Coordinates of C-alpha atoms in Angstrom, one line a residue:
X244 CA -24.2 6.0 -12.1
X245 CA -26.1 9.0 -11.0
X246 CA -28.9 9.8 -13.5
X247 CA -28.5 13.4 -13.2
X248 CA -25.6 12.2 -16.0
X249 CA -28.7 13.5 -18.2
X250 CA -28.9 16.7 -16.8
X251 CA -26.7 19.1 -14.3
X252 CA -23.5 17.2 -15.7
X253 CA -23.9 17.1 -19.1
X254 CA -25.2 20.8 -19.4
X255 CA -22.2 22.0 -17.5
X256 CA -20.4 19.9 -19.7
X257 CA -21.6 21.5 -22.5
X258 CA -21.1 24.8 -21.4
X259 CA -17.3 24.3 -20.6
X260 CA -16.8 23.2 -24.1
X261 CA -19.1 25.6 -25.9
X262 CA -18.1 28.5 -24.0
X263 CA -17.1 30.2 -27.3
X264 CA -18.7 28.1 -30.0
X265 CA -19.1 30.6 -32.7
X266 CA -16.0 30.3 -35.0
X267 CA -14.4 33.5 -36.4
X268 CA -14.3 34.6 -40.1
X269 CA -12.7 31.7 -41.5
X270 CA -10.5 31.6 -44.7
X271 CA -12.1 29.0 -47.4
X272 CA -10.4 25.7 -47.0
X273 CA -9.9 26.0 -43.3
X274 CA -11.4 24.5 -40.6
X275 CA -11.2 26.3 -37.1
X276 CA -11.4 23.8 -34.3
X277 CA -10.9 26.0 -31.6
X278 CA -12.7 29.5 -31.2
X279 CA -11.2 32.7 -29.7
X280 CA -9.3 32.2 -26.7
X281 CA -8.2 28.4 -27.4
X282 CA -11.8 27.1 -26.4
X283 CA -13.8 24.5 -28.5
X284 CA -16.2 25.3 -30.6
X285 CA -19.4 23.0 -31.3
X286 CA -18.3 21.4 -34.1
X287 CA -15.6 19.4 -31.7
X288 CA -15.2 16.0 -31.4
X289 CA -15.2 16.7 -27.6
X290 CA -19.1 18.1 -28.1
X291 CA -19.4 15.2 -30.3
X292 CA -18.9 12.6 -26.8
X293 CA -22.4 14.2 -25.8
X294 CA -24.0 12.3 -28.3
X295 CA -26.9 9.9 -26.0
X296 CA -24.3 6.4 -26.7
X297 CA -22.0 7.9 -24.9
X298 CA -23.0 10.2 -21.9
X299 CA -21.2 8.0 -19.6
X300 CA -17.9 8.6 -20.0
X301 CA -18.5 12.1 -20.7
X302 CA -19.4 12.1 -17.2
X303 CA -16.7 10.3 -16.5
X304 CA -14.2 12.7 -18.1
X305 CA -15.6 15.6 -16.4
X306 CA -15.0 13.8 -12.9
X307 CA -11.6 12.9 -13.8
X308 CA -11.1 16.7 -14.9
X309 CA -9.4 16.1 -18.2
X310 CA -11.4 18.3 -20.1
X311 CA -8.5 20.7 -20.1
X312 CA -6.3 18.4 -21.2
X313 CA -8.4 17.1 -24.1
X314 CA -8.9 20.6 -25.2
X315 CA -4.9 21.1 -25.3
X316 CA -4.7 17.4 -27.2
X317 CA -7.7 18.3 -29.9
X318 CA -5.6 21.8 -30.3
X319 CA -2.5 20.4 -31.2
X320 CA -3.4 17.4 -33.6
X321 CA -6.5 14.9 -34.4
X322 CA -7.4 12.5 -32.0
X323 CA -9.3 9.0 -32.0
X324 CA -11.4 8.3 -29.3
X325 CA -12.5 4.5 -28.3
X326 CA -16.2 4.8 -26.1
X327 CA -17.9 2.2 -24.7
X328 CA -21.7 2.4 -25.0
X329 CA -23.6 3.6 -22.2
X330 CA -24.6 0.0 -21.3
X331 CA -21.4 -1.0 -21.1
X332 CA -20.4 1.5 -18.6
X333 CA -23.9 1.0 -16.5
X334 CA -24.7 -2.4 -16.3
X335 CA -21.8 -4.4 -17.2
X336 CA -19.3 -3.0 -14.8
X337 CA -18.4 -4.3 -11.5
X338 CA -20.4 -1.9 -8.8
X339 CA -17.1 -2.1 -7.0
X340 CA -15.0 -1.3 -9.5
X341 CA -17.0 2.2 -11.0
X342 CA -17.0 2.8 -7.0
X343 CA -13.4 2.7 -6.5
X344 CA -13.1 4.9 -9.8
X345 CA -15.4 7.6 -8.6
X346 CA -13.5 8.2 -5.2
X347 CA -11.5 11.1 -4.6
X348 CA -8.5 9.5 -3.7
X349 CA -8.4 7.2 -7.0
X350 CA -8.4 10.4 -9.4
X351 CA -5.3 9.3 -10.6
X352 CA -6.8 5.7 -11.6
X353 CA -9.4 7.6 -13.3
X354 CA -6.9 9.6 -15.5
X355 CA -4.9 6.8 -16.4
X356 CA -8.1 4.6 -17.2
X357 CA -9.8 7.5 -19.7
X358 CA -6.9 8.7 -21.3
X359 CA -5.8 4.9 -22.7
X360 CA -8.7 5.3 -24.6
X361 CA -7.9 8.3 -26.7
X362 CA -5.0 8.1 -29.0
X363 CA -3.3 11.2 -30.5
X364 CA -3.8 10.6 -33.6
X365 CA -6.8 9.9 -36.6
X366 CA -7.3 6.4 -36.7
X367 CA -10.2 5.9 -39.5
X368 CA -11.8 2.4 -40.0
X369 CA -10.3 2.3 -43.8
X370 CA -7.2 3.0 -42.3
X371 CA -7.4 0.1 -39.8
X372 CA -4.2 -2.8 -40.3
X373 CA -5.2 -5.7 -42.1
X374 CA -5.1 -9.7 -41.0
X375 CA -1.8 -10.0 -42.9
X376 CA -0.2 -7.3 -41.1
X377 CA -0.8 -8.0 -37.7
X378 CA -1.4 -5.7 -34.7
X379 CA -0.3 -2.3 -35.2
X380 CA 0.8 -0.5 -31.5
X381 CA -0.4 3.1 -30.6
X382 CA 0.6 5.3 -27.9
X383 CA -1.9 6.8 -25.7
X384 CA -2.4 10.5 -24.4
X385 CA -1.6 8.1 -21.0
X386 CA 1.7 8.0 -22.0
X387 CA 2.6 4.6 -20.4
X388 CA 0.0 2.9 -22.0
X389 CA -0.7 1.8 -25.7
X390 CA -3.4 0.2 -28.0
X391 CA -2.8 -2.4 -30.2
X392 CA -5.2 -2.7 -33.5
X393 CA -6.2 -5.3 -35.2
X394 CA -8.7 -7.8 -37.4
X395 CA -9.7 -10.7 -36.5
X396 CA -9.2 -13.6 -38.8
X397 CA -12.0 -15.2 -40.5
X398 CA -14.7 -12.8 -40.5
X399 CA -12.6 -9.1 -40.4
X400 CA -13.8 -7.3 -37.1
X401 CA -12.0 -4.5 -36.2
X402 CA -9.8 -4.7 -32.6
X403 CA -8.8 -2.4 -30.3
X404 CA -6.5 -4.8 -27.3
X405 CA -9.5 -7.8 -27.2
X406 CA -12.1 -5.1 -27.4
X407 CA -15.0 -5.1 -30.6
X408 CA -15.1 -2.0 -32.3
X409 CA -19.2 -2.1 -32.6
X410 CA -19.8 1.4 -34.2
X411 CA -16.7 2.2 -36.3
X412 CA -16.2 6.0 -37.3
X413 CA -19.7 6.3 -35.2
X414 CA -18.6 10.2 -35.3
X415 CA -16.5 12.1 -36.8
X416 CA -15.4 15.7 -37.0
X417 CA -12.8 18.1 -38.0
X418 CA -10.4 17.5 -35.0
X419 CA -10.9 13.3 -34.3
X420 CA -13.3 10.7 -34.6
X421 CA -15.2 8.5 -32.3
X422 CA -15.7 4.5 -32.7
X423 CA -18.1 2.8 -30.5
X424 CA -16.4 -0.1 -28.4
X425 CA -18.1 -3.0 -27.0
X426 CA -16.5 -2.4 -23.4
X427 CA -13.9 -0.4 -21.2
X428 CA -10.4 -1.1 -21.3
X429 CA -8.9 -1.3 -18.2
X430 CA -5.1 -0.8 -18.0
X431 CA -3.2 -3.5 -15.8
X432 CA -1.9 -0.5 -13.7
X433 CA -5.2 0.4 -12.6
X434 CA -6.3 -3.3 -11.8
X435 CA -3.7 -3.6 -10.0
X436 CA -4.7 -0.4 -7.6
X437 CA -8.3 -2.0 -7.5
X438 CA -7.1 -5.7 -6.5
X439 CA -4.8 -4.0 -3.9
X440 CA -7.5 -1.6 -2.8
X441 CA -9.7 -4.5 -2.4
X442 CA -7.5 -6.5 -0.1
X443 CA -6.8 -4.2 2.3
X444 CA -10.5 -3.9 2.7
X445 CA -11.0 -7.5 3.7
X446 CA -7.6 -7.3 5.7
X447 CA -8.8 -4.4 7.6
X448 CA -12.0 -5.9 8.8
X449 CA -10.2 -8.5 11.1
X450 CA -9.1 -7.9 14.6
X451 CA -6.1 -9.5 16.2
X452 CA -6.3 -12.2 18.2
X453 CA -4.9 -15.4 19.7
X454 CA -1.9 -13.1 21.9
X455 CA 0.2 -15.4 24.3
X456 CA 0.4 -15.2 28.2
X457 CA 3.2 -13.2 29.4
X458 CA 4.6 -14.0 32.6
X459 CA 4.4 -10.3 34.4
X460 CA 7.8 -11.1 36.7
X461 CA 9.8 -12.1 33.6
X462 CA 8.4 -10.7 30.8
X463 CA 8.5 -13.7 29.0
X464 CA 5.9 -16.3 27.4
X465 CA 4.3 -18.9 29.9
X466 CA 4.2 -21.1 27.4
X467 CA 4.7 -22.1 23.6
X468 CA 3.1 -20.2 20.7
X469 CA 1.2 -23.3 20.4
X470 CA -0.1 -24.0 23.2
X471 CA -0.9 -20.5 24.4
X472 CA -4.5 -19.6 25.8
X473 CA -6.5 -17.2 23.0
X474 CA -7.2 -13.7 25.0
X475 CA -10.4 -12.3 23.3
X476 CA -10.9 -11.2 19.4
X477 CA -9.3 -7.6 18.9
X478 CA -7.3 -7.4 22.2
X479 CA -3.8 -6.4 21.5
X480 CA -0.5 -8.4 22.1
X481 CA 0.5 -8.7 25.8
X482 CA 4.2 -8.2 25.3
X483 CA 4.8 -4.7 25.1
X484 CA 6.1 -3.3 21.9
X485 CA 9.9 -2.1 23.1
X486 CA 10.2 -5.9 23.9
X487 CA 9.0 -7.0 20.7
X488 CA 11.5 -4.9 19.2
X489 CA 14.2 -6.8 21.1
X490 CA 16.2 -9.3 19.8
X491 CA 15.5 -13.2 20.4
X492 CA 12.6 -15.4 19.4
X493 CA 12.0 -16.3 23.0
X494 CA 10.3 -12.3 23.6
X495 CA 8.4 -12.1 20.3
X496 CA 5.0 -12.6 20.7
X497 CA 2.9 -15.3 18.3
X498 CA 1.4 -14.0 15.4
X499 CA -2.2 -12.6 15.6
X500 CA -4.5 -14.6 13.2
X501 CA -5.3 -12.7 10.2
X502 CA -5.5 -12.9 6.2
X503 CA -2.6 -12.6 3.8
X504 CA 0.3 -14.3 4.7
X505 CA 1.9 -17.4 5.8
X506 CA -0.3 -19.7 7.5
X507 CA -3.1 -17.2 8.1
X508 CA -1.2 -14.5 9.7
X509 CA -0.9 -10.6 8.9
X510 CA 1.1 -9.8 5.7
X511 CA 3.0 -7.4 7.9
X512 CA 5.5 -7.1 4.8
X513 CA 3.1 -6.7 2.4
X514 CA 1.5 -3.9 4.2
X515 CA 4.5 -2.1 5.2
X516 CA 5.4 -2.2 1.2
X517 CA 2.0 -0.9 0.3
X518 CA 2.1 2.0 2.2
X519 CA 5.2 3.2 0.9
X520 CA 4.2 2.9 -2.5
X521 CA 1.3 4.5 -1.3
X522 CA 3.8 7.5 -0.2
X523 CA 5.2 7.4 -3.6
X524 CA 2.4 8.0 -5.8
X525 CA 0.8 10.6 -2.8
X526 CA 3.6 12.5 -3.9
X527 CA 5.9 14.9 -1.7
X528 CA 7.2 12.0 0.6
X529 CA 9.8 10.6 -1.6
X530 CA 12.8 11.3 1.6
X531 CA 10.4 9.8 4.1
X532 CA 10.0 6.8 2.0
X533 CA 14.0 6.6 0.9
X534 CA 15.1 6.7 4.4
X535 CA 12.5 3.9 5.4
X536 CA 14.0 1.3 2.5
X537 CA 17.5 2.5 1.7
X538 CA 19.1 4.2 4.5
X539 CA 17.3 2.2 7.3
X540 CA 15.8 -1.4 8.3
X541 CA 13.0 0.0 9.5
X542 CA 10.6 -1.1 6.9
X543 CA 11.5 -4.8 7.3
X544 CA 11.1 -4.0 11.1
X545 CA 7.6 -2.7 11.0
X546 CA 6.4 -5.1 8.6
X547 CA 7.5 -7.8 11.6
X548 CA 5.5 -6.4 14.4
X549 CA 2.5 -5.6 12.1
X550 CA 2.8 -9.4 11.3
X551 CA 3.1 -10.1 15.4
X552 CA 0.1 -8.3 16.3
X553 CA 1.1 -4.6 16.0
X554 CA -0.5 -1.8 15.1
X555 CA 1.4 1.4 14.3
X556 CA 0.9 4.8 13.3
X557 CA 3.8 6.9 11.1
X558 CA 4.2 10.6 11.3
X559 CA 5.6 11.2 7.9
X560 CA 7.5 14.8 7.5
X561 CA 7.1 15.9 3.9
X562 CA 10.1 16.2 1.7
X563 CA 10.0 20.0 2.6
X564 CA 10.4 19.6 6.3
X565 CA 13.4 16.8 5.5
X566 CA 15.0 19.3 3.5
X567 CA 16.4 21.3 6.9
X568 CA 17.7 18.5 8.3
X569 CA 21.4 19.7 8.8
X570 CA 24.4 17.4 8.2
X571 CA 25.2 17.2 11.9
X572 CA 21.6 16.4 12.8
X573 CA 22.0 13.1 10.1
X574 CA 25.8 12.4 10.7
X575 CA 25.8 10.4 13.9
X576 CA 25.7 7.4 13.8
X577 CA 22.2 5.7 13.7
X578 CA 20.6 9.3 13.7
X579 CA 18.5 8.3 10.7
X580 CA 17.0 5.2 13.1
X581 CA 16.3 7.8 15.9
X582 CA 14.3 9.9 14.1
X583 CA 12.1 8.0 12.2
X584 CA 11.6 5.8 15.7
X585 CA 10.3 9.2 17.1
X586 CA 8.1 9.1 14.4
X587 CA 6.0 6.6 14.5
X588 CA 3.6 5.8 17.3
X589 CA 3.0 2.5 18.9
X590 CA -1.5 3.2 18.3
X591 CA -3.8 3.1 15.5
X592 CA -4.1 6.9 15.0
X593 CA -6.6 8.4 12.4
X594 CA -6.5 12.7 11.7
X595 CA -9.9 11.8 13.3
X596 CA -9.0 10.4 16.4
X597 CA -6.2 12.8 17.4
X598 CA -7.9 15.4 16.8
X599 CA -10.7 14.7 19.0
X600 CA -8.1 13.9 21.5
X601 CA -6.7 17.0 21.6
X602 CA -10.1 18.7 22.0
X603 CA -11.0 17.1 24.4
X604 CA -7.8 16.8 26.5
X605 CA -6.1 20.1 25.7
X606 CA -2.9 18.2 25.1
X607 CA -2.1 14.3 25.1
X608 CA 1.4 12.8 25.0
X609 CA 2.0 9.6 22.6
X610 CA 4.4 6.8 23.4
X611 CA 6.9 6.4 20.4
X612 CA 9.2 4.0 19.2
X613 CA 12.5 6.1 20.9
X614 CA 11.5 4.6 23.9
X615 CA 11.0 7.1 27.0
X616 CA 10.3 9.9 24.6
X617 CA 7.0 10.7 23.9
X618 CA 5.4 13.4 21.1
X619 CA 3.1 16.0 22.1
X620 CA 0.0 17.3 20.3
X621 CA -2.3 20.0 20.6
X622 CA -5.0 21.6 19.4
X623 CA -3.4 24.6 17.4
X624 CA -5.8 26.4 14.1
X625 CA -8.3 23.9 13.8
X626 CA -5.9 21.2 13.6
X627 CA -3.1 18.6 15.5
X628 CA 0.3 20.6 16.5
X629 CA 3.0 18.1 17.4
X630 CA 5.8 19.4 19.6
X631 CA 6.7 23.2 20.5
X632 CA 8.6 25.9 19.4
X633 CA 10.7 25.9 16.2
X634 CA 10.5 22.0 16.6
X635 CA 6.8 21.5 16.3
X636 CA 4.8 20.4 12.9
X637 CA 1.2 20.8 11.8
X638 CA -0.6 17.4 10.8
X639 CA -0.6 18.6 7.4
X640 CA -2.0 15.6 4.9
X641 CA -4.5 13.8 6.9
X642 CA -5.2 9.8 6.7
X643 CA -2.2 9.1 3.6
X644 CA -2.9 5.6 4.4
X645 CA -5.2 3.7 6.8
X646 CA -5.5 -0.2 6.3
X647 CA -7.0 -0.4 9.5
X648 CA -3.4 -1.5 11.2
X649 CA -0.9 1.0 9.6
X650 CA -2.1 4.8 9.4
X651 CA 0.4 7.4 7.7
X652 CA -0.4 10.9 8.5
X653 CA 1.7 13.8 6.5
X654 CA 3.0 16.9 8.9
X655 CA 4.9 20.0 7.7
X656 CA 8.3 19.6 10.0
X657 CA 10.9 16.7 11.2
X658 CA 10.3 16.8 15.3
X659 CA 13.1 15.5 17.8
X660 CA 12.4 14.8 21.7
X661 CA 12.6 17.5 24.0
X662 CA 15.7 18.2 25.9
X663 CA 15.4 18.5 29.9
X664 CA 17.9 20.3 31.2
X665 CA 18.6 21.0 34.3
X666 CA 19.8 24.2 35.7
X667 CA 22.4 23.6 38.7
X668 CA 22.7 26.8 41.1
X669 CA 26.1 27.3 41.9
X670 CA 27.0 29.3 45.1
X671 CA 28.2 32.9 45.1
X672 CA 31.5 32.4 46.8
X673 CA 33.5 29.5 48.4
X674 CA 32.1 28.4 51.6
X675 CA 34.4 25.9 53.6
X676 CA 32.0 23.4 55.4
X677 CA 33.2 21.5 58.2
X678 CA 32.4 17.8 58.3
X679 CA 31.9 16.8 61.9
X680 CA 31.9 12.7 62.8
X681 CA 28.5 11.6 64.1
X682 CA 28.7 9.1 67.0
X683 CA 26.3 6.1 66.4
X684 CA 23.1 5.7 68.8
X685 CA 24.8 2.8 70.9
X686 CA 28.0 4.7 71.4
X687 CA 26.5 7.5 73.1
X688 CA 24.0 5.6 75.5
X689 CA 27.1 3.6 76.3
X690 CA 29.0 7.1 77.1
X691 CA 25.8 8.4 79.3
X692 CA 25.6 5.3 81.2
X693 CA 29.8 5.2 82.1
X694 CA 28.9 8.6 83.1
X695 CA 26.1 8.1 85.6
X696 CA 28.3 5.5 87.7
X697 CA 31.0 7.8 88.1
X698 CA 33.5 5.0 85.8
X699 CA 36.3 6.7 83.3
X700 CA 35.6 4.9 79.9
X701 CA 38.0 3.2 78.1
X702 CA 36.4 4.4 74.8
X703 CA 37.8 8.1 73.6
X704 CA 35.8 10.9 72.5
X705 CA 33.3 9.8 75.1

């Protein structure tokens, strides 16, 4: 980690938690952990985490901005803290790993990660569960995570999960204590995030290829999956997409080579599920998401063409703009399909990328899903406006999710196709036309020729 851990960190560390570190007049046999105001006072066990073992995950705490939290835990009761050494934290991690912790978009991770190591409680090594009695569970400040404690057998050393307790009550103060661990714990939640995280990376970094011939006149394949000719690495699938979408095996393209699923093809299932979880925990797209799995197929539909070849981008309203839909706009039947089909674009969009586009163009139509319609954008306050009028939406939470062949991008409002209509003049008052028969070419020539040589014709109306 950054060595400045030793200085513009720590001191403004320091100064958050010793903003008012002289104690009041104190009554005799009291100890005042938190000075005037509810802020900690030097003699914390918070101040006691700058000791030089363990600057590292002070750091770390201040990144994850807990400190507020902590301060509200140490206020309320005693806590027990479990730090790994600074060693552990700097050389024994995976590079990866303290990356994927420090990003901004893995704060949440972060949170999770820290706060399993703090119990709310005071934990002291003579009060530590002996051999006989097993492991002894404690909840976290994490909530959803515990600790189990325990001794080994045979020689006594104190546990925490399979981690050494190395420096036990290392420090301890009024409001907690600290043992020294020989490592970081690492919830299974937040593992998990990593491993998926990681996947996506090395899914991402490979291009489609391998789509079939398509015979232009029938839209269909020239040949087997099989034995179809390769076009070159990253082109996209020749069928178009509203054909994919069509039922049959004989229009669906073959699978474009790639990582993750069944022989060597695009997960297309796995990412479609990813990136609704993703929606989930993002928070504020929880209609978007429930329409996708429950009220629709569309999520087992997506997940098909991005296994196929397909790349797709998702304009997700927020559960504010779903929350106008009217009753009439969701009653019809397969309205929920329609809209979401207006919502998602048949491209690999990034926030980037549109809004580029719309610099430079002024204002570019996408192809959607509800095939003809198409979705405007513009450039509108520094950012993407999709649509017009009272039906148009801001692109609101840029790049939700980008795995490289599904990109989510959050907008404020729920847009629906505009309506053509056509205005018919209708005349002022009632004219009566008179339809008069038109003789054919080769009747009249006949007529003019009876004419000329003086001969009555047999045909009438001549």
């Amino acid at each position: 980690m950054d060595r400045c851990i030793y200085g513009c960190s720590i001191v403004s560390f320091l100064l958050l938690l010793t903003a008012s570190a002289l104690p009041q007049s104190l009554e005799p046999g009291h100890h005042n952990i938190t000075g005037s105001g509810g802020q900690i006072n030097s003699n914390s066990v918070l101040v006691a985490l700058l000791d030089s073992r363990y600057t590292e995950l002070a750091e770390l705490v201040e990144k994850a901005l807990l400190l507020q939290t902590l301060e509200d835990a140490v206020g309320r009761h005693n806590i027990t803290i479990f730090a790994p050494r600074n060693e552990a934290l700097e050389r024994d991690l995976d590079p990866d790993f303290k990356r994927f912790l420090l990003q901004p978009g893995n704060l949440k991770s972060l949170q999770t990660l820290l706060l399993s190591h703090i119990i709310p409680t005071r934990v002291g090594s003579t009060q530590w569960p002996e051999e006989s009695t097993g492991r002894v569970k404690h909840v976290t400040l994490g909530r959803d995570q515990v600790l189990h404690l325990s001794k080994t057998k045979g020689n006594g050393k104190r546990l925490v999960n399979s981690a050494v307790i190395t420096r036990p009550d290392n420090l301890t103060r009024p409001d907690g204590l600290i043992h020294g661990i020989e490592r970081l714990l690492i919830p299974r939640s937040v593992q998990e995030d990593f491993n998926r995280r990681r996947n996506l990376r090395s899914i991402s970094a490979v291009l489609p290829e391998g789509a079939p011939e398509i015979d232009p006149r029938t839209n269909r394949l020239k040949k087997s999956a099989a034995a179809a000719v390769a076009v070159p690495a990253g082109s996209p699938p020749v069928l178009p997409i509203q054909s994919a979408m069509a039922p049959g095996p004989s229009l669906a393209p073959a699978p474009a080579p790639g990582p993750g699923g069944p022989r060597h093809h695009f997960n297309g299932e796995a990412q479609v599920k990813d990136f609704i979880h993703t929606l989930l925990h993002y928070g504020g797209y929880n209609e978007m998401a429930d329409i996708l799995v429950n009220l629709t197929s569309l999520a087992t539909e997506m997940g098909r063409l991005v296994s196929e070849g397909y790349v797709l981008t998702v304009l997700a309203p927020n559960d504010e703009a779903m929350a106008k839909l009217t009753t009439d706009q969701l009653s019809e039947p397969g309205a929920p399909e329609q809209i979401m089909y207006y919502h998602i674009i048949p491209e690999y969009q990034t926030e980037e990328s549109m809004y580029n586009s719309v610099r430079r163009f002024g204002k570019v139509k996408y192809e959607t899903l509800r095939f003809p319609h198409k979705v405007a954008a513009k450039e509108a306050d520094g950012s993407v406006k999709f649509g017009s009028g009272d039906r148009s939406a801001y692109l609101f939470d840029p790049d939700i999710y980008t795995d490289g062949r599904i990109s989510v991008q959050g907008i404020d409002g729920v847009l629906f196709p505009e309506v053509e209509e056509e205005t018919v003049k209708k005349p002022s008052g009632s004219v009566k036309k008179v339809v008069q028969t038109r003789r054919g070419k080769l009747l009249e020539v006949a007529c003019r020729m009876l004419g000329a040589i003086g001969k009555d014709s047999y045909i009438s109306k001549c």
